[in-house]
Amino acid sequence: MSGQRETVLITGAARGIGAAIAERFIEDGYDVILNFRRAQGKGAASVDKLVERAEARGVRAYKALADISETRDIEQMIKNLQVEGVERIDHLVLNAASAPFKSIRELTKHDWKELFGTSLIGNVACINHVVPLMPAGGTICAISGVGSHAVLPNYPLGLMKAALENLVRYMEVDLYDKGIRVNGVCGGVVKSEMLPYLSEMWPGMIGRLESVGRRWALEPMEIANIVAFLASDRSTAIRGHIVMATGGTGLAA
């Protein structure tokens, strides 16, 4: 990469892991593009705080309001960024996800559209619209989750996370000649405002994790640190790989 300050686009940057990833890149001196879906509410307020943090750090932060499940929104987001002066996007982090919490057999046509719209079709659309602005040496990182390889009750998002991990491998091969690296991070249970709800929904799994006596809930910044590493020149040998970051859960009997 060149000596100029690099720019990273993070989808779903308003809260949780996405916000932590944004914080990590801001602290590391990157310009950030913060994608979020709702113009009002906690997410929008969180994005405003990230913008303030970027200004204090001396880097640029662009607010990018768009629903990733809508290709039209992605197209308009890129156009708006170019109007604001964004000429290149060095790194793309695919973090946005949306899914209902219900049994697969109970999913409606609307539910399936929501699942595929953001987690698969939307991610492909993001890649297709960002790659023309991405120089050689750029990176794409997809955020997966434990549902990609473990069957969790009422968690159809796991289906899409498994598809996302395969998308990483296919895109790595497809984009290799452009000099773009594609990887993913699959975290275990990560602390967020959803954690109490997940504890109620999966009491058996959470109970087993707690009974081992090991730390089982990761901090969002632990995932963010791995994402930042994968965007750096220190990880050039890693291609088409899903980094498992579970905190060692499942190792102890």
PDB file of C-alpha atoms in Angstrom:
ATOM      1  CA  MET A   1       0.000   0.000   0.000  1.00  0.00           C
ATOM      2  CA  SER A   2       1.082   3.598  -0.503  1.00  0.00           C
ATOM      3  CA  GLY A   3       2.234   5.954   2.211  1.00  0.00           C
ATOM      4  CA  GLN A   4      -1.018   7.912   2.192  1.00  0.00           C
ATOM      5  CA  ARG A   5      -3.598   7.376   4.912  1.00  0.00           C
ATOM      6  CA  GLU A   6      -5.744   4.364   4.131  1.00  0.00           C
ATOM      7  CA  THR A   7      -9.531   4.223   4.183  1.00  0.00           C
ATOM      8  CA  VAL A   8     -11.684   1.388   5.507  1.00  0.00           C
ATOM      9  CA  LEU A   9     -15.417   0.887   4.956  1.00  0.00           C
ATOM     10  CA  ILE A  10     -17.187  -0.968   7.761  1.00  0.00           C
ATOM     11  CA  THR A  11     -20.758  -2.146   7.238  1.00  0.00           C
ATOM     12  CA  GLY A  12     -22.928  -2.346  10.330  1.00  0.00           C
ATOM     13  CA  ALA A  13     -20.556   0.018  12.144  1.00  0.00           C
ATOM     14  CA  ALA A  14     -23.079   1.500  14.564  1.00  0.00           C
ATOM     15  CA  ARG A  15     -22.899  -0.971  17.427  1.00  0.00           C
ATOM     16  CA  GLY A  16     -21.275  -4.057  18.886  1.00  0.00           C
ATOM     17  CA  ILE A  17     -18.473  -5.647  16.895  1.00  0.00           C
ATOM     18  CA  GLY A  18     -18.837  -3.126  14.065  1.00  0.00           C
ATOM     19  CA  ALA A  19     -18.353  -0.156  16.384  1.00  0.00           C
ATOM     20  CA  ALA A  20     -15.354  -1.839  18.022  1.00  0.00           C
ATOM     21  CA  ILE A  21     -13.799  -2.430  14.599  1.00  0.00           C
ATOM     22  CA  ALA A  22     -14.319   1.240  13.757  1.00  0.00           C
ATOM     23  CA  GLU A  23     -12.674   2.264  17.037  1.00  0.00           C
ATOM     24  CA  ARG A  24      -9.685   0.015  16.332  1.00  0.00           C
ATOM     25  CA  PHE A  25      -9.090   1.472  12.866  1.00  0.00           C
ATOM     26  CA  ILE A  26      -9.544   5.035  14.115  1.00  0.00           C
ATOM     27  CA  GLU A  27      -6.940   4.475  16.820  1.00  0.00           C
ATOM     28  CA  ASP A  28      -4.629   2.956  14.205  1.00  0.00           C
ATOM     29  CA  GLY A  29      -4.866   6.125  12.107  1.00  0.00           C
ATOM     30  CA  TYR A  30      -7.176   5.050   9.297  1.00  0.00           C
ATOM     31  CA  ASP A  31      -9.905   7.138   7.722  1.00  0.00           C
ATOM     32  CA  VAL A  32     -13.180   5.295   8.282  1.00  0.00           C
ATOM     33  CA  ILE A  33     -16.472   5.018   6.437  1.00  0.00           C
ATOM     34  CA  LEU A  34     -19.177   4.135   8.937  1.00  0.00           C
ATOM     35  CA  ASN A  35     -22.149   2.373   7.400  1.00  0.00           C
ATOM     36  CA  PHE A  36     -25.360   2.234   9.409  1.00  0.00           C
ATOM     37  CA  ARG A  37     -28.990   1.545   8.549  1.00  0.00           C
ATOM     38  CA  ARG A  38     -31.201   3.827  10.639  1.00  0.00           C
ATOM     39  CA  ALA A  39     -30.979   7.622  10.624  1.00  0.00           C
ATOM     40  CA  GLN A  40     -32.188   7.900  14.222  1.00  0.00           C
ATOM     41  CA  GLY A  41     -31.835   5.948  17.439  1.00  0.00           C
ATOM     42  CA  LYS A  42     -28.975   4.415  19.397  1.00  0.00           C
ATOM     43  CA  GLY A  43     -27.088   3.344  16.302  1.00  0.00           C
ATOM     44  CA  ALA A  44     -27.039   6.822  14.789  1.00  0.00           C
ATOM     45  CA  ALA A  45     -25.935   8.282  18.133  1.00  0.00           C
ATOM     46  CA  SER A  46     -23.130   5.719  18.323  1.00  0.00           C
ATOM     47  CA  VAL A  47     -21.939   6.703  14.845  1.00  0.00           C
ATOM     48  CA  ASP A  48     -21.880  10.367  15.893  1.00  0.00           C
ATOM     49  CA  LYS A  49     -19.614   9.440  18.807  1.00  0.00           C
ATOM     50  CA  LEU A  50     -17.299   7.545  16.475  1.00  0.00           C
ATOM     51  CA  VAL A  51     -17.099  10.608  14.230  1.00  0.00           C
ATOM     52  CA  GLU A  52     -16.123  12.707  17.255  1.00  0.00           C
ATOM     53  CA  ARG A  53     -13.458  10.157  18.188  1.00  0.00           C
ATOM     54  CA  ALA A  54     -12.063  10.251  14.656  1.00  0.00           C
ATOM     55  CA  GLU A  55     -11.892  14.051  14.698  1.00  0.00           C
ATOM     56  CA  ALA A  56     -10.032  13.945  18.015  1.00  0.00           C
ATOM     57  CA  ARG A  57      -7.602  11.407  16.524  1.00  0.00           C
ATOM     58  CA  GLY A  58      -7.033  13.570  13.461  1.00  0.00           C
ATOM     59  CA  VAL A  59      -8.544  11.211  10.883  1.00  0.00           C
ATOM     60  CA  ARG A  60     -11.625  11.470   8.668  1.00  0.00           C
ATOM     61  CA  ALA A  61     -14.887   9.688   9.400  1.00  0.00           C
ATOM     62  CA  TYR A  62     -17.628   9.524   6.792  1.00  0.00           C
ATOM     63  CA  LYS A  63     -21.184   8.643   7.743  1.00  0.00           C
ATOM     64  CA  ALA A  64     -22.705   6.266   5.183  1.00  0.00           C
ATOM     65  CA  LEU A  65     -26.419   5.680   5.746  1.00  0.00           C
ATOM     66  CA  ALA A  66     -27.516   2.665   3.693  1.00  0.00           C
ATOM     67  CA  ASP A  67     -29.436  -0.589   3.986  1.00  0.00           C
ATOM     68  CA  ILE A  68     -26.956  -3.165   2.713  1.00  0.00           C
ATOM     69  CA  SER A  69     -29.788  -5.479   1.665  1.00  0.00           C
ATOM     70  CA  GLU A  70     -30.802  -2.912  -0.976  1.00  0.00           C
ATOM     71  CA  THR A  71     -28.442  -2.672  -3.945  1.00  0.00           C
ATOM     72  CA  ARG A  72     -29.805   0.791  -4.750  1.00  0.00           C
ATOM     73  CA  ASP A  73     -28.703   1.964  -1.308  1.00  0.00           C
ATOM     74  CA  ILE A  74     -25.201   0.607  -1.861  1.00  0.00           C
ATOM     75  CA  GLU A  75     -24.941   2.333  -5.237  1.00  0.00           C
ATOM     76  CA  GLN A  76     -26.079   5.640  -3.747  1.00  0.00           C
ATOM     77  CA  MET A  77     -23.744   5.247  -0.771  1.00  0.00           C
ATOM     78  CA  ILE A  78     -20.737   4.895  -3.076  1.00  0.00           C
ATOM     79  CA  LYS A  79     -21.851   7.871  -5.184  1.00  0.00           C
ATOM     80  CA  ASN A  80     -22.272  10.006  -2.052  1.00  0.00           C
ATOM     81  CA  LEU A  81     -18.822   9.025  -0.810  1.00  0.00           C
ATOM     82  CA  GLN A  82     -17.256   9.974  -4.123  1.00  0.00           C
ATOM     83  CA  VAL A  83     -18.983  13.357  -3.961  1.00  0.00           C
ATOM     84  CA  GLU A  84     -17.436  13.783  -0.495  1.00  0.00           C
ATOM     85  CA  GLY A  85     -14.020  13.179  -1.991  1.00  0.00           C
ATOM     86  CA  VAL A  86     -13.457   9.470  -1.347  1.00  0.00           C
ATOM     87  CA  GLU A  87     -11.374   8.267  -4.289  1.00  0.00           C
ATOM     88  CA  ARG A  88     -10.273   4.900  -2.941  1.00  0.00           C
ATOM     89  CA  ILE A  89     -11.357   2.350  -0.368  1.00  0.00           C
ATOM     90  CA  ASP A  90      -8.396   0.291   0.789  1.00  0.00           C
ATOM     91  CA  HIS A  91     -10.229  -2.105   3.078  1.00  0.00           C
ATOM     92  CA  LEU A  92     -13.780  -3.448   3.350  1.00  0.00           C
ATOM     93  CA  VAL A  93     -15.180  -5.073   6.495  1.00  0.00           C
ATOM     94  CA  LEU A  94     -18.444  -6.953   5.971  1.00  0.00           C
ATOM     95  CA  ASN A  95     -20.081  -6.889   9.378  1.00  0.00           C
ATOM     96  CA  ALA A  96     -23.747  -6.024   8.726  1.00  0.00           C
ATOM     97  CA  ALA A  97     -26.213  -8.851   9.341  1.00  0.00           C
ATOM     98  CA  SER A  98     -29.932  -9.203   9.854  1.00  0.00           C
ATOM     99  CA  ALA A  99     -32.022 -12.228  10.762  1.00  0.00           C
ATOM    100  CA  PRO A 100     -35.047 -13.235  12.819  1.00  0.00           C
ATOM    101  CA  PHE A 101     -34.671 -15.481  15.848  1.00  0.00           C
ATOM    102  CA  LYS A 102     -36.917 -18.413  15.006  1.00  0.00           C
ATOM    103  CA  SER A 103     -36.837 -22.013  13.840  1.00  0.00           C
ATOM    104  CA  ILE A 104     -35.826 -22.586  10.222  1.00  0.00           C
ATOM    105  CA  ARG A 105     -39.146 -24.351   9.600  1.00  0.00           C
ATOM    106  CA  GLU A 106     -40.997 -21.235  10.738  1.00  0.00           C
ATOM    107  CA  LEU A 107     -39.244 -18.829   8.376  1.00  0.00           C
ATOM    108  CA  THR A 108     -41.531 -16.924   6.030  1.00  0.00           C
ATOM    109  CA  LYS A 109     -40.730 -15.742   2.509  1.00  0.00           C
ATOM    110  CA  HIS A 110     -40.017 -12.305   4.001  1.00  0.00           C
ATOM    111  CA  ASP A 111     -37.658 -13.867   6.558  1.00  0.00           C
ATOM    112  CA  TRP A 112     -35.693 -15.652   3.842  1.00  0.00           C
ATOM    113  CA  LYS A 113     -35.456 -12.432   1.859  1.00  0.00           C
ATOM    114  CA  GLU A 114     -34.083 -10.683   4.953  1.00  0.00           C
ATOM    115  CA  LEU A 115     -31.550 -13.454   5.526  1.00  0.00           C
ATOM    116  CA  PHE A 116     -30.214 -13.548   1.985  1.00  0.00           C
ATOM    117  CA  GLY A 117     -30.622  -9.820   1.355  1.00  0.00           C
ATOM    118  CA  THR A 118     -28.083  -8.585   3.889  1.00  0.00           C
ATOM    119  CA  SER A 119     -25.886 -11.525   4.760  1.00  0.00           C
ATOM    120  CA  LEU A 120     -25.217 -12.862   1.268  1.00  0.00           C
ATOM    121  CA  ILE A 121     -26.609 -10.825  -1.634  1.00  0.00           C
ATOM    122  CA  GLY A 122     -25.877  -7.542   0.131  1.00  0.00           C
ATOM    123  CA  ASN A 123     -22.312  -8.555   0.903  1.00  0.00           C
ATOM    124  CA  VAL A 124     -21.683  -9.567  -2.710  1.00  0.00           C
ATOM    125  CA  ALA A 125     -23.131  -6.238  -3.875  1.00  0.00           C
ATOM    126  CA  CYS A 126     -20.858  -4.373  -1.448  1.00  0.00           C
ATOM    127  CA  ILE A 127     -17.825  -6.187  -2.785  1.00  0.00           C
ATOM    128  CA  ASN A 128     -18.802  -5.530  -6.405  1.00  0.00           C
ATOM    129  CA  HIS A 129     -19.266  -1.798  -5.787  1.00  0.00           C
ATOM    130  CA  VAL A 130     -16.159  -1.329  -3.629  1.00  0.00           C
ATOM    131  CA  VAL A 131     -13.616  -3.365  -5.604  1.00  0.00           C
ATOM    132  CA  PRO A 132     -13.427  -0.810  -8.471  1.00  0.00           C
ATOM    133  CA  LEU A 133     -12.197   1.701  -5.858  1.00  0.00           C
ATOM    134  CA  MET A 134      -9.827  -0.746  -4.133  1.00  0.00           C
ATOM    135  CA  PRO A 135      -6.127  -0.701  -5.049  1.00  0.00           C
ATOM    136  CA  ALA A 136      -3.816  -3.688  -5.157  1.00  0.00           C
ATOM    137  CA  GLY A 137      -2.905  -4.558  -1.583  1.00  0.00           C
ATOM    138  CA  GLY A 138      -6.453  -3.943  -0.415  1.00  0.00           C
ATOM    139  CA  THR A 139      -8.304  -6.358   1.838  1.00  0.00           C
ATOM    140  CA  ILE A 140     -11.797  -7.639   2.469  1.00  0.00           C
ATOM    141  CA  CYS A 141     -12.734  -9.165   5.825  1.00  0.00           C
ATOM    142  CA  ALA A 142     -16.049 -10.891   6.518  1.00  0.00           C
ATOM    143  CA  ILE A 143     -17.359 -11.254  10.064  1.00  0.00           C
ATOM    144  CA  SER A 144     -18.764 -14.726  10.638  1.00  0.00           C
ATOM    145  CA  GLY A 145     -19.960 -16.335  13.850  1.00  0.00           C
ATOM    146  CA  VAL A 146     -20.315 -19.503  15.854  1.00  0.00           C
ATOM    147  CA  GLY A 147     -23.535 -20.449  14.038  1.00  0.00           C
ATOM    148  CA  SER A 148     -21.524 -21.181  10.895  1.00  0.00           C
ATOM    149  CA  HIS A 149     -20.260 -24.466  12.334  1.00  0.00           C
ATOM    150  CA  ALA A 150     -22.492 -25.188  15.343  1.00  0.00           C
ATOM    151  CA  VAL A 151     -26.249 -25.693  15.149  1.00  0.00           C
ATOM    152  CA  LEU A 152     -27.886 -23.219  17.518  1.00  0.00           C
ATOM    153  CA  PRO A 153     -31.623 -23.198  18.241  1.00  0.00           C
ATOM    154  CA  ASN A 154     -33.649 -20.465  16.527  1.00  0.00           C
ATOM    155  CA  TYR A 155     -30.572 -19.027  14.819  1.00  0.00           C
ATOM    156  CA  PRO A 156     -31.026 -19.177  11.027  1.00  0.00           C
ATOM    157  CA  LEU A 157     -28.317 -16.534  10.652  1.00  0.00           C
ATOM    158  CA  GLY A 158     -25.906 -19.434  11.101  1.00  0.00           C
ATOM    159  CA  LEU A 159     -26.897 -20.657   7.624  1.00  0.00           C
ATOM    160  CA  MET A 160     -25.851 -17.351   6.117  1.00  0.00           C
ATOM    161  CA  LYS A 161     -22.635 -17.218   8.135  1.00  0.00           C
ATOM    162  CA  ALA A 162     -21.679 -20.610   6.699  1.00  0.00           C
ATOM    163  CA  ALA A 163     -22.415 -19.271   3.208  1.00  0.00           C
ATOM    164  CA  LEU A 164     -20.391 -16.147   4.003  1.00  0.00           C
ATOM    165  CA  GLU A 165     -17.351 -18.245   4.891  1.00  0.00           C
ATOM    166  CA  ASN A 166     -17.579 -20.001   1.531  1.00  0.00           C
ATOM    167  CA  LEU A 167     -17.967 -16.613  -0.148  1.00  0.00           C
ATOM    168  CA  VAL A 168     -14.621 -15.635   1.395  1.00  0.00           C
ATOM    169  CA  ARG A 169     -12.895 -18.544  -0.320  1.00  0.00           C
ATOM    170  CA  TYR A 170     -14.534 -17.968  -3.691  1.00  0.00           C
ATOM    171  CA  MET A 171     -13.837 -14.228  -3.614  1.00  0.00           C
ATOM    172  CA  GLU A 172     -10.204 -14.797  -2.646  1.00  0.00           C
ATOM    173  CA  VAL A 173      -9.702 -16.859  -5.793  1.00  0.00           C
ATOM    174  CA  ASP A 174     -11.711 -14.416  -7.921  1.00  0.00           C
ATOM    175  CA  LEU A 175      -9.864 -11.307  -6.712  1.00  0.00           C
ATOM    176  CA  TYR A 176      -6.356 -12.754  -6.450  1.00  0.00           C
ATOM    177  CA  ASP A 177      -5.188 -11.257  -9.745  1.00  0.00           C
ATOM    178  CA  LYS A 178      -6.261  -7.804  -8.541  1.00  0.00           C
ATOM    179  CA  GLY A 179      -3.949  -8.111  -5.551  1.00  0.00           C
ATOM    180  CA  ILE A 180      -6.833  -8.078  -3.070  1.00  0.00           C
ATOM    181  CA  ARG A 181      -6.788 -10.413  -0.077  1.00  0.00           C
ATOM    182  CA  VAL A 182     -10.050 -11.836   1.288  1.00  0.00           C
ATOM    183  CA  ASN A 183     -10.366 -13.395   4.743  1.00  0.00           C
ATOM    184  CA  GLY A 184     -12.865 -13.749   7.556  1.00  0.00           C
ATOM    185  CA  VAL A 185     -13.091 -13.878  11.328  1.00  0.00           C
ATOM    186  CA  CYS A 186     -15.379 -16.321  13.107  1.00  0.00           C
ATOM    187  CA  GLY A 187     -15.874 -15.296  16.716  1.00  0.00           C
ATOM    188  CA  GLY A 188     -17.390 -17.266  19.529  1.00  0.00           C
ATOM    189  CA  VAL A 189     -19.908 -15.702  21.883  1.00  0.00           C
ATOM    190  CA  VAL A 190     -19.165 -11.974  21.961  1.00  0.00           C
ATOM    191  CA  LYS A 191     -20.309  -9.549  24.645  1.00  0.00           C
ATOM    192  CA  SER A 192     -22.999  -7.197  23.365  1.00  0.00           C
ATOM    193  CA  GLU A 193     -26.402  -5.866  24.305  1.00  0.00           C
ATOM    194  CA  MET A 194     -27.771  -9.120  22.842  1.00  0.00           C
ATOM    195  CA  LEU A 195     -25.886 -11.341  25.294  1.00  0.00           C
ATOM    196  CA  PRO A 196     -28.635 -11.481  27.977  1.00  0.00           C
ATOM    197  CA  TYR A 197     -31.144 -12.477  25.295  1.00  0.00           C
ATOM    198  CA  LEU A 198     -28.837 -15.149  23.922  1.00  0.00           C
ATOM    199  CA  SER A 199     -28.358 -16.525  27.438  1.00  0.00           C
ATOM    200  CA  GLU A 200     -32.125 -16.985  27.671  1.00  0.00           C
ATOM    201  CA  MET A 201     -32.396 -18.484  24.178  1.00  0.00           C
ATOM    202  CA  TRP A 202     -29.467 -20.901  24.535  1.00  0.00           C
ATOM    203  CA  PRO A 203     -29.385 -21.743  28.269  1.00  0.00           C
ATOM    204  CA  GLY A 204     -27.941 -25.203  27.619  1.00  0.00           C
ATOM    205  CA  MET A 205     -24.968 -23.976  25.619  1.00  0.00           C
ATOM    206  CA  ILE A 206     -24.258 -21.011  27.889  1.00  0.00           C
ATOM    207  CA  GLY A 207     -24.611 -23.238  30.943  1.00  0.00           C
ATOM    208  CA  ARG A 208     -22.063 -25.714  29.587  1.00  0.00           C
ATOM    209  CA  LEU A 209     -19.624 -22.915  28.822  1.00  0.00           C
ATOM    210  CA  GLU A 210     -19.998 -21.461  32.305  1.00  0.00           C
ATOM    211  CA  SER A 211     -19.604 -24.859  33.999  1.00  0.00           C
ATOM    212  CA  VAL A 212     -16.117 -25.343  32.542  1.00  0.00           C
ATOM    213  CA  GLY A 213     -14.920 -22.325  34.493  1.00  0.00           C
ATOM    214  CA  ARG A 214     -13.145 -20.728  31.528  1.00  0.00           C
ATOM    215  CA  ARG A 215     -13.758 -17.286  30.084  1.00  0.00           C
ATOM    216  CA  TRP A 216     -16.298 -17.856  27.341  1.00  0.00           C
ATOM    217  CA  ALA A 217     -17.562 -14.404  26.268  1.00  0.00           C
ATOM    218  CA  LEU A 218     -15.179 -12.370  24.124  1.00  0.00           C
ATOM    219  CA  GLU A 219     -14.877  -8.605  24.110  1.00  0.00           C
ATOM    220  CA  PRO A 220     -15.811  -6.969  20.769  1.00  0.00           C
ATOM    221  CA  MET A 221     -12.359  -5.372  20.653  1.00  0.00           C
ATOM    222  CA  GLU A 222     -10.762  -8.827  20.607  1.00  0.00           C
ATOM    223  CA  ILE A 223     -12.468  -9.465  17.279  1.00  0.00           C
ATOM    224  CA  ALA A 224     -11.575  -5.956  16.096  1.00  0.00           C
ATOM    225  CA  ASN A 225      -7.887  -6.544  16.811  1.00  0.00           C
ATOM    226  CA  ILE A 226      -7.876  -9.571  14.511  1.00  0.00           C
ATOM    227  CA  VAL A 227      -9.668  -7.651  11.759  1.00  0.00           C
ATOM    228  CA  ALA A 228      -7.070  -4.879  11.975  1.00  0.00           C
ATOM    229  CA  PHE A 229      -4.274  -7.449  11.761  1.00  0.00           C
ATOM    230  CA  LEU A 230      -5.804  -8.985   8.631  1.00  0.00           C
ATOM    231  CA  ALA A 231      -5.894  -5.517   7.034  1.00  0.00           C
ATOM    232  CA  SER A 232      -2.214  -4.946   7.760  1.00  0.00           C
ATOM    233  CA  ASP A 233       0.897  -5.851   5.784  1.00  0.00           C
ATOM    234  CA  ARG A 234       1.791  -8.267   8.587  1.00  0.00           C
ATOM    235  CA  SER A 235      -0.799 -10.776   7.357  1.00  0.00           C
ATOM    236  CA  THR A 236       0.047 -10.998   3.651  1.00  0.00           C
ATOM    237  CA  ALA A 237       0.450 -14.793   3.807  1.00  0.00           C
ATOM    238  CA  ILE A 238      -3.137 -15.262   4.994  1.00  0.00           C
ATOM    239  CA  ARG A 239      -5.575 -15.649   2.089  1.00  0.00           C
ATOM    240  CA  GLY A 240      -9.026 -17.185   1.887  1.00  0.00           C
ATOM    241  CA  HIS A 241      -8.856 -18.142   5.550  1.00  0.00           C
ATOM    242  CA  ILE A 242     -11.398 -17.961   8.361  1.00  0.00           C
ATOM    243  CA  VAL A 243      -9.641 -17.077  11.609  1.00  0.00           C
ATOM    244  CA  MET A 244     -11.331 -18.875  14.494  1.00  0.00           C
ATOM    245  CA  ALA A 245     -11.467 -16.685  17.591  1.00  0.00           C
ATOM    246  CA  THR A 246     -13.391 -18.503  20.297  1.00  0.00           C
ATOM    247  CA  GLY A 247     -11.281 -17.779  23.363  1.00  0.00           C
ATOM    248  CA  GLY A 248     -10.454 -21.475  23.650  1.00  0.00           C
ATOM    249  CA  THR A 249     -13.997 -22.612  24.398  1.00  0.00           C
ATOM    250  CA  GLY A 250     -14.461 -26.269  23.601  1.00  0.00           C
ATOM    251  CA  LEU A 251     -10.863 -27.188  24.408  1.00  0.00           C
ATOM    252  CA  ALA A 252     -11.328 -28.055  28.074  1.00  0.00           C
ATOM    253  CA  ALA A 253     -13.418 -31.046  29.131  1.00  0.00           C
TER     254      ALA A 253
END
